[in-house]
Amino acid sequence: MLSELLGAIAAAGSAGVIYLAMAARVVKQYERGVLFRLGRVAGDERSPGLTLVIPFVDRLHKVNMQIVTMPIPAQEGITRDNVTVRVDAVVYFRVIDPTSALVKVEDYKFAVSQMAQTSLRSIIGKSDLDDLLSNREKLNQGLELMIDSPAVGWGVQVDRVEIKDVSLPDTMKRSMARQAEADRERRARIINADAELQASKKLAEAAQQMADTPAALQLRLLQTVMAVSAEKNSTLVLPIPVELLHFLERGNNAPPASDSDGGPRSG
């Protein structure tokens, strides 16, 4: 009798251990559990840790709550200014309602991927090429809003969308390079012309100053001679100012000095 009682206790203990092994589930820290009892959602979400289910009756689905990084395949489209481009992007999203992510959509990751591709093609058609190249922050916000609007109903929240690269045809790249080169040449010519204008104004002021003060021309001549002589050239060409010739001419035409008796002085 005792042996039969011990056997029954052992059998019950073994059955209890087997039951616990079949009923025990572990939900990780970054997961949430959704319990389906006979096909219907039962109770609240299961928090991380050890949880028990009814074997053969309950089915526990675990949903990852981490941020998912999903690259959007490159989409080819025509911009509003009729330029063919290929644009790829990346979307960051996470599940905020595990029950909705399992019940309201068959595969939320695939749904977000398809919505992201469609939204990216729509953004390409609504934007100009200059916006795709230089105004990406605004386009990222618009793309995020387009993806997040339907995703909220699926229990998914889009955190960020980034356009990674914009690929242009080779002909467009060459045209843009020529345009940039022509623009740089235009700016260089404008700068040179402005420099010539400023130099001509300064030279006119210098000429006016030298005309008012002839001695300034002599000083400038001496500076030029010093600059040329510093080069150690074998030949030195010295220009003679017209003012110096006038001075020498006035010296030669001066009347001879006379003696005290009024007669000319003999040499």
GROMACS .gro file of C-alpha atoms in nm:
model
  267
    1MET     CA    1   0.000   0.000   0.000
    2LEU     CA    2   0.282   0.236   0.087
    3SER     CA    3   0.464   0.160  -0.230
    4GLU     CA    4   0.153   0.231  -0.433
    5LEU     CA    5   0.112   0.565  -0.253
    6LEU     CA    6   0.474   0.657  -0.318
    7GLY     CA    7   0.435   0.561  -0.681
    8ALA     CA    8   0.126   0.779  -0.714
    9ILE     CA    9   0.307   1.071  -0.555
   10ALA     CA   10   0.603   1.021  -0.786
   11ALA     CA   11   0.374   1.002  -1.088
   12ALA     CA   12   0.191   1.319  -0.981
   13GLY     CA   13   0.522   1.494  -0.926
   14SER     CA   14   0.645   1.387  -1.266
   15ALA     CA   15   0.321   1.502  -1.427
   16GLY     CA   16   0.350   1.836  -1.247
   17VAL     CA   17   0.708   1.880  -1.367
   18ILE     CA   18   0.608   1.794  -1.723
   19TYR     CA   19   0.314   2.034  -1.703
   20LEU     CA   20   0.534   2.316  -1.576
   21ALA     CA   21   0.788   2.244  -1.848
   22MET     CA   22   0.516   2.265  -2.112
   23ALA     CA   23   0.347   2.570  -1.956
   24ALA     CA   24   0.652   2.779  -1.876
   25ARG     CA   25   0.755   3.049  -2.123
   26VAL     CA   26   1.032   3.306  -2.094
   27VAL     CA   27   0.983   3.655  -2.241
   28LYS     CA   28   1.305   3.847  -2.289
   29GLN     CA   29   1.359   4.206  -2.180
   30TYR     CA   30   1.321   4.349  -2.532
   31GLU     CA   31   1.011   4.139  -2.610
   32ARG     CA   32   0.643   4.144  -2.521
   33GLY     CA   33   0.416   3.841  -2.525
   34VAL     CA   34   0.068   3.827  -2.678
   35LEU     CA   35  -0.141   3.531  -2.558
   36PHE     CA   36  -0.395   3.365  -2.788
   37ARG     CA   37  -0.639   3.132  -2.610
   38LEU     CA   38  -0.825   2.913  -2.855
   39GLY     CA   39  -0.749   3.164  -3.128
   40ARG     CA   40  -0.858   3.476  -2.939
   41VAL     CA   41  -0.643   3.735  -2.763
   42ALA     CA   42  -0.654   3.666  -2.391
   43GLY     CA   43  -0.559   3.915  -2.125
   44ASP     CA   44  -0.297   4.184  -2.136
   45GLU     CA   45   0.047   4.167  -2.289
   46ARG     CA   46   0.292   3.947  -2.104
   47SER     CA   47   0.580   4.145  -1.959
   48PRO     CA   48   0.942   4.022  -1.962
   49GLY     CA   49   1.021   3.731  -1.737
   50LEU     CA   50   0.870   3.389  -1.667
   51THR     CA   51   0.507   3.342  -1.766
   52LEU     CA   52   0.278   3.037  -1.767
   53VAL     CA   53   0.035   2.929  -2.035
   54ILE     CA   54  -0.215   2.644  -2.061
   55PRO     CA   55  -0.061   2.371  -2.277
   56PHE     CA   56  -0.252   2.281  -2.594
   57VAL     CA   57  -0.492   2.569  -2.528
   58ASP     CA   58  -0.281   2.885  -2.520
   59ARG     CA   59  -0.031   3.001  -2.775
   60LEU     CA   60   0.215   3.277  -2.686
   61HIS     CA   61   0.356   3.500  -2.962
   62LYS     CA   62   0.659   3.711  -2.882
   63VAL     CA   63   0.699   4.050  -3.047
   64ASN     CA   64   1.035   4.225  -3.068
   65MET     CA   65   1.014   4.583  -2.936
   66GLN     CA   66   1.360   4.692  -3.052
   67ILE     CA   67   1.413   4.958  -3.317
   68VAL     CA   68   1.430   4.797  -3.659
   69THR     CA   69   1.667   4.938  -3.921
   70MET     CA   70   1.526   4.864  -4.265
   71PRO     CA   71   1.698   4.977  -4.587
   72ILE     CA   72   1.465   5.089  -4.864
   73PRO     CA   73   1.572   4.951  -5.203
   74ALA     CA   74   1.676   5.211  -5.459
   75GLN     CA   75   1.374   5.352  -5.640
   76GLU     CA   76   1.397   5.502  -5.987
   77GLY     CA   77   1.171   5.790  -6.078
   78ILE     CA   78   1.137   6.118  -6.263
   79THR     CA   79   1.154   6.439  -6.064
   80ARG     CA   80   0.920   6.734  -6.111
   81ASP     CA   81   1.177   6.900  -6.340
   82ASN     CA   82   1.197   6.586  -6.561
   83VAL     CA   83   1.526   6.436  -6.439
   84THR     CA   84   1.560   6.059  -6.398
   85VAL     CA   85   1.716   5.967  -6.062
   86ARG     CA   86   1.764   5.663  -5.838
   87VAL     CA   87   1.714   5.725  -5.467
   88ASP     CA   88   1.763   5.486  -5.177
   89ALA     CA   89   1.687   5.547  -4.811
   90VAL     CA   90   1.670   5.384  -4.469
   91VAL     CA   91   1.380   5.378  -4.223
   92TYR     CA   92   1.395   5.328  -3.846
   93PHE     CA   93   1.077   5.202  -3.676
   94ARG     CA   94   0.962   5.004  -3.372
   95VAL     CA   95   0.651   4.830  -3.247
   96ILE     CA   96   0.450   5.023  -2.987
   97ASP     CA   97   0.141   4.798  -2.980
   98PRO     CA   98   0.228   4.428  -3.006
   99THR     CA   99  -0.136   4.318  -3.025
  100SER     CA  100  -0.214   4.543  -3.322
  101ALA     CA  101   0.111   4.442  -3.495
  102LEU     CA  102  -0.002   4.077  -3.482
  103VAL     CA  103  -0.377   4.113  -3.537
  104LYS     CA  104  -0.424   4.407  -3.775
  105VAL     CA  105  -0.151   4.326  -4.028
  106GLU     CA  106  -0.018   3.995  -4.152
  107ASP     CA  107   0.351   4.097  -4.163
  108TYR     CA  108   0.420   4.445  -4.028
  109LYS     CA  109   0.782   4.450  -4.150
  110PHE     CA  110   0.681   4.370  -4.507
  111ALA     CA  111   0.398   4.625  -4.487
  112VAL     CA  112   0.634   4.900  -4.367
  113SER     CA  113   0.883   4.809  -4.642
  114GLN     CA  114   0.621   4.834  -4.918
  115MET     CA  115   0.482   5.159  -4.778
  116ALA     CA  116   0.832   5.305  -4.760
  117GLN     CA  117   0.905   5.220  -5.124
  118THR     CA  118   0.576   5.367  -5.242
  119SER     CA  119   0.627   5.684  -5.038
  120LEU     CA  120   0.982   5.724  -5.168
  121ARG     CA  121   0.865   5.708  -5.530
  122SER     CA  122   0.595   5.961  -5.450
  123ILE     CA  123   0.850   6.197  -5.292
  124ILE     CA  124   1.072   6.171  -5.601
  125GLY     CA  125   0.786   6.272  -5.830
  126LYS     CA  126   0.692   6.571  -5.613
  127SER     CA  127   1.042   6.712  -5.569
  128ASP     CA  128   1.291   6.897  -5.785
  129LEU     CA  129   1.645   6.778  -5.837
  130ASP     CA  130   1.785   7.065  -5.632
  131ASP     CA  131   1.563   6.963  -5.339
  132LEU     CA  132   1.686   6.603  -5.354
  133LEU     CA  133   2.046   6.720  -5.351
  134SER     CA  134   2.040   7.006  -5.102
  135ASN     CA  135   1.711   7.005  -4.908
  136ARG     CA  136   1.705   6.650  -4.778
  137GLU     CA  137   1.602   6.735  -4.421
  138LYS     CA  138   1.262   6.860  -4.537
  139LEU     CA  139   1.217   6.561  -4.766
  140ASN     CA  140   1.307   6.325  -4.481
  141GLN     CA  141   1.036   6.478  -4.265
  142GLY     CA  142   0.778   6.450  -4.542
  143LEU     CA  143   0.877   6.090  -4.611
  144GLU     CA  144   0.856   6.004  -4.241
  145LEU     CA  145   0.506   6.152  -4.218
  146MET     CA  146   0.386   5.959  -4.524
  147ILE     CA  147   0.510   5.626  -4.381
  148ASP     CA  148   0.404   5.690  -4.022
  149SER     CA  149   0.042   5.782  -4.100
  150PRO     CA  150  -0.075   5.429  -4.198
  151ALA     CA  151   0.181   5.254  -3.976
  152VAL     CA  152   0.024   5.392  -3.655
  153GLY     CA  153  -0.284   5.178  -3.721
  154TRP     CA  154  -0.059   4.873  -3.739
  155GLY     CA  155   0.089   4.937  -3.396
  156VAL     CA  156   0.418   5.060  -3.549
  157GLN     CA  157   0.584   5.395  -3.497
  158VAL     CA  158   0.836   5.535  -3.749
  159ASP     CA  159   1.118   5.711  -3.563
  160ARG     CA  160   1.327   5.842  -3.852
  161VAL     CA  161   1.371   5.822  -4.228
  162GLU     CA  162   1.693   5.921  -4.405
  163ILE     CA  163   1.765   5.950  -4.777
  164LYS     CA  164   2.106   5.790  -4.824
  165ASP     CA  165   2.205   5.852  -5.184
  166VAL     CA  166   2.078   6.013  -5.504
  167SER     CA  167   2.220   5.860  -5.822
  168LEU     CA  168   2.216   6.069  -6.140
  169PRO     CA  169   2.273   5.962  -6.503
  170ASP     CA  170   2.622   6.021  -6.640
  171THR     CA  171   2.495   6.276  -6.891
  172MET     CA  172   2.336   6.478  -6.612
  173LYS     CA  173   2.656   6.462  -6.408
  174ARG     CA  174   2.856   6.597  -6.703
  175SER     CA  175   2.600   6.874  -6.762
  176MET     CA  176   2.612   6.975  -6.395
  177ALA     CA  177   2.992   6.974  -6.404
  178ARG     CA  178   2.994   7.203  -6.708
  179GLN     CA  179   2.740   7.430  -6.544
  180ALA     CA  180   2.947   7.452  -6.226
  181GLU     CA  181   3.264   7.521  -6.428
  182ALA     CA  182   3.090   7.797  -6.626
  183ASP     CA  183   2.960   7.952  -6.304
  184ARG     CA  184   3.308   7.948  -6.148
  185GLU     CA  185   3.454   8.108  -6.464
  186ARG     CA  186   3.184   8.375  -6.455
  187ARG     CA  187   3.264   8.458  -6.093
  188ALA     CA  188   3.636   8.470  -6.174
  189ARG     CA  189   3.577   8.716  -6.459
  190ILE     CA  190   3.360   8.934  -6.240
  191ILE     CA  191   3.627   8.938  -5.970
  192ASN     CA  192   3.898   9.027  -6.224
  193ALA     CA  193   3.686   9.304  -6.373
  194ASP     CA  194   3.614   9.445  -6.028
  195ALA     CA  195   3.984   9.435  -5.947
  196GLU     CA  196   4.066   9.620  -6.270
  197LEU     CA  197   3.804   9.883  -6.188
  198GLN     CA  198   3.942   9.939  -5.841
  199ALA     CA  199   4.298   9.952  -5.977
  200SER     CA  200   4.203  10.205  -6.245
  201LYS     CA  201   4.041  10.429  -5.983
  202LYS     CA  202   4.351  10.416  -5.766
  203LEU     CA  203   4.579  10.485  -6.065
  204ALA     CA  204   4.364  10.785  -6.161
  205GLU     CA  205   4.392  10.919  -5.806
  206ALA     CA  206   4.769  10.863  -5.812
  207ALA     CA  207   4.803  11.041  -6.148
  208GLN     CA  208   4.603  11.337  -6.019
  209GLN     CA  209   4.819  11.353  -5.706
  210MET     CA  210   5.140  11.345  -5.912
  211ALA     CA  211   5.005  11.614  -6.144
  212ASP     CA  212   4.942  11.839  -5.845
  213THR     CA  213   5.282  11.760  -5.691
  214PRO     CA  214   5.557  11.712  -5.956
  215ALA     CA  215   5.810  11.612  -5.689
  216ALA     CA  216   5.610  11.295  -5.632
  217LEU     CA  217   5.695  11.188  -5.985
  218GLN     CA  218   6.066  11.228  -5.909
  219LEU     CA  219   6.033  11.014  -5.596
  220ARG     CA  220   5.847  10.749  -5.791
  221LEU     CA  221   6.122  10.752  -6.054
  222LEU     CA  222   6.386  10.698  -5.788
  223GLN     CA  223   6.190  10.408  -5.642
  224THR     CA  224   6.162  10.252  -5.987
  225VAL     CA  225   6.537  10.286  -6.040
  226MET     CA  226   6.606  10.120  -5.706
  227ALA     CA  227   6.368   9.835  -5.785
  228VAL     CA  228   6.528   9.776  -6.127
  229SER     CA  229   6.883   9.795  -5.992
  230ALA     CA  230   6.803   9.533  -5.729
  231GLU     CA  231   6.754   9.278  -6.009
  232LYS     CA  232   7.123   9.318  -6.110
  233ASN     CA  233   7.048   9.358  -6.479
  234SER     CA  234   7.328   9.451  -6.717
  235THR     CA  235   7.125   9.718  -6.894
  236LEU     CA  236   6.933   9.992  -6.719
  237VAL     CA  237   6.689  10.205  -6.914
  238LEU     CA  238   6.625  10.531  -6.728
  239PRO     CA  239   6.330  10.738  -6.848
  240ILE     CA  240   6.381  11.116  -6.824
  241PRO     CA  241   6.071  11.304  -6.714
  242VAL     CA  242   5.950  11.591  -6.926
  243GLU     CA  243   5.960  11.816  -6.621
  244LEU     CA  244   6.336  11.764  -6.593
  245LEU     CA  245   6.384  11.867  -6.957
  246HIS     CA  246   6.180  12.181  -6.897
  247PHE     CA  247   6.398  12.261  -6.596
  248LEU     CA  248   6.719  12.224  -6.797
  249GLU     CA  249   6.575  12.431  -7.081
  250ARG     CA  250   6.489  12.713  -6.844
  251GLY     CA  251   6.846  12.704  -6.708
  252ASN     CA  252   6.999  12.739  -7.056
  253ASN     CA  253   6.773  13.028  -7.153
  254ALA     CA  254   6.849  13.236  -6.840
  255PRO     CA  255   7.016  13.584  -6.917
  256PRO     CA  256   7.396  13.618  -6.834
  257ALA     CA  257   7.487  13.803  -6.518
  258SER     CA  258   7.634  14.164  -6.571
  259ASP     CA  259   7.917  14.357  -6.393
  260SER     CA  260   7.861  14.645  -6.163
  261ASP     CA  261   7.918  14.902  -6.447
  262GLY     CA  262   7.631  14.762  -6.644
  263GLY     CA  263   7.846  14.584  -6.908
  264PRO     CA  264   7.842  14.215  -6.960
  265ARG     CA  265   8.081  14.010  -6.754
  266SER     CA  266   8.367  13.860  -6.947
  267GLY     CA  267   8.430  13.494  -6.914
   0.00000   0.00000   0.00000
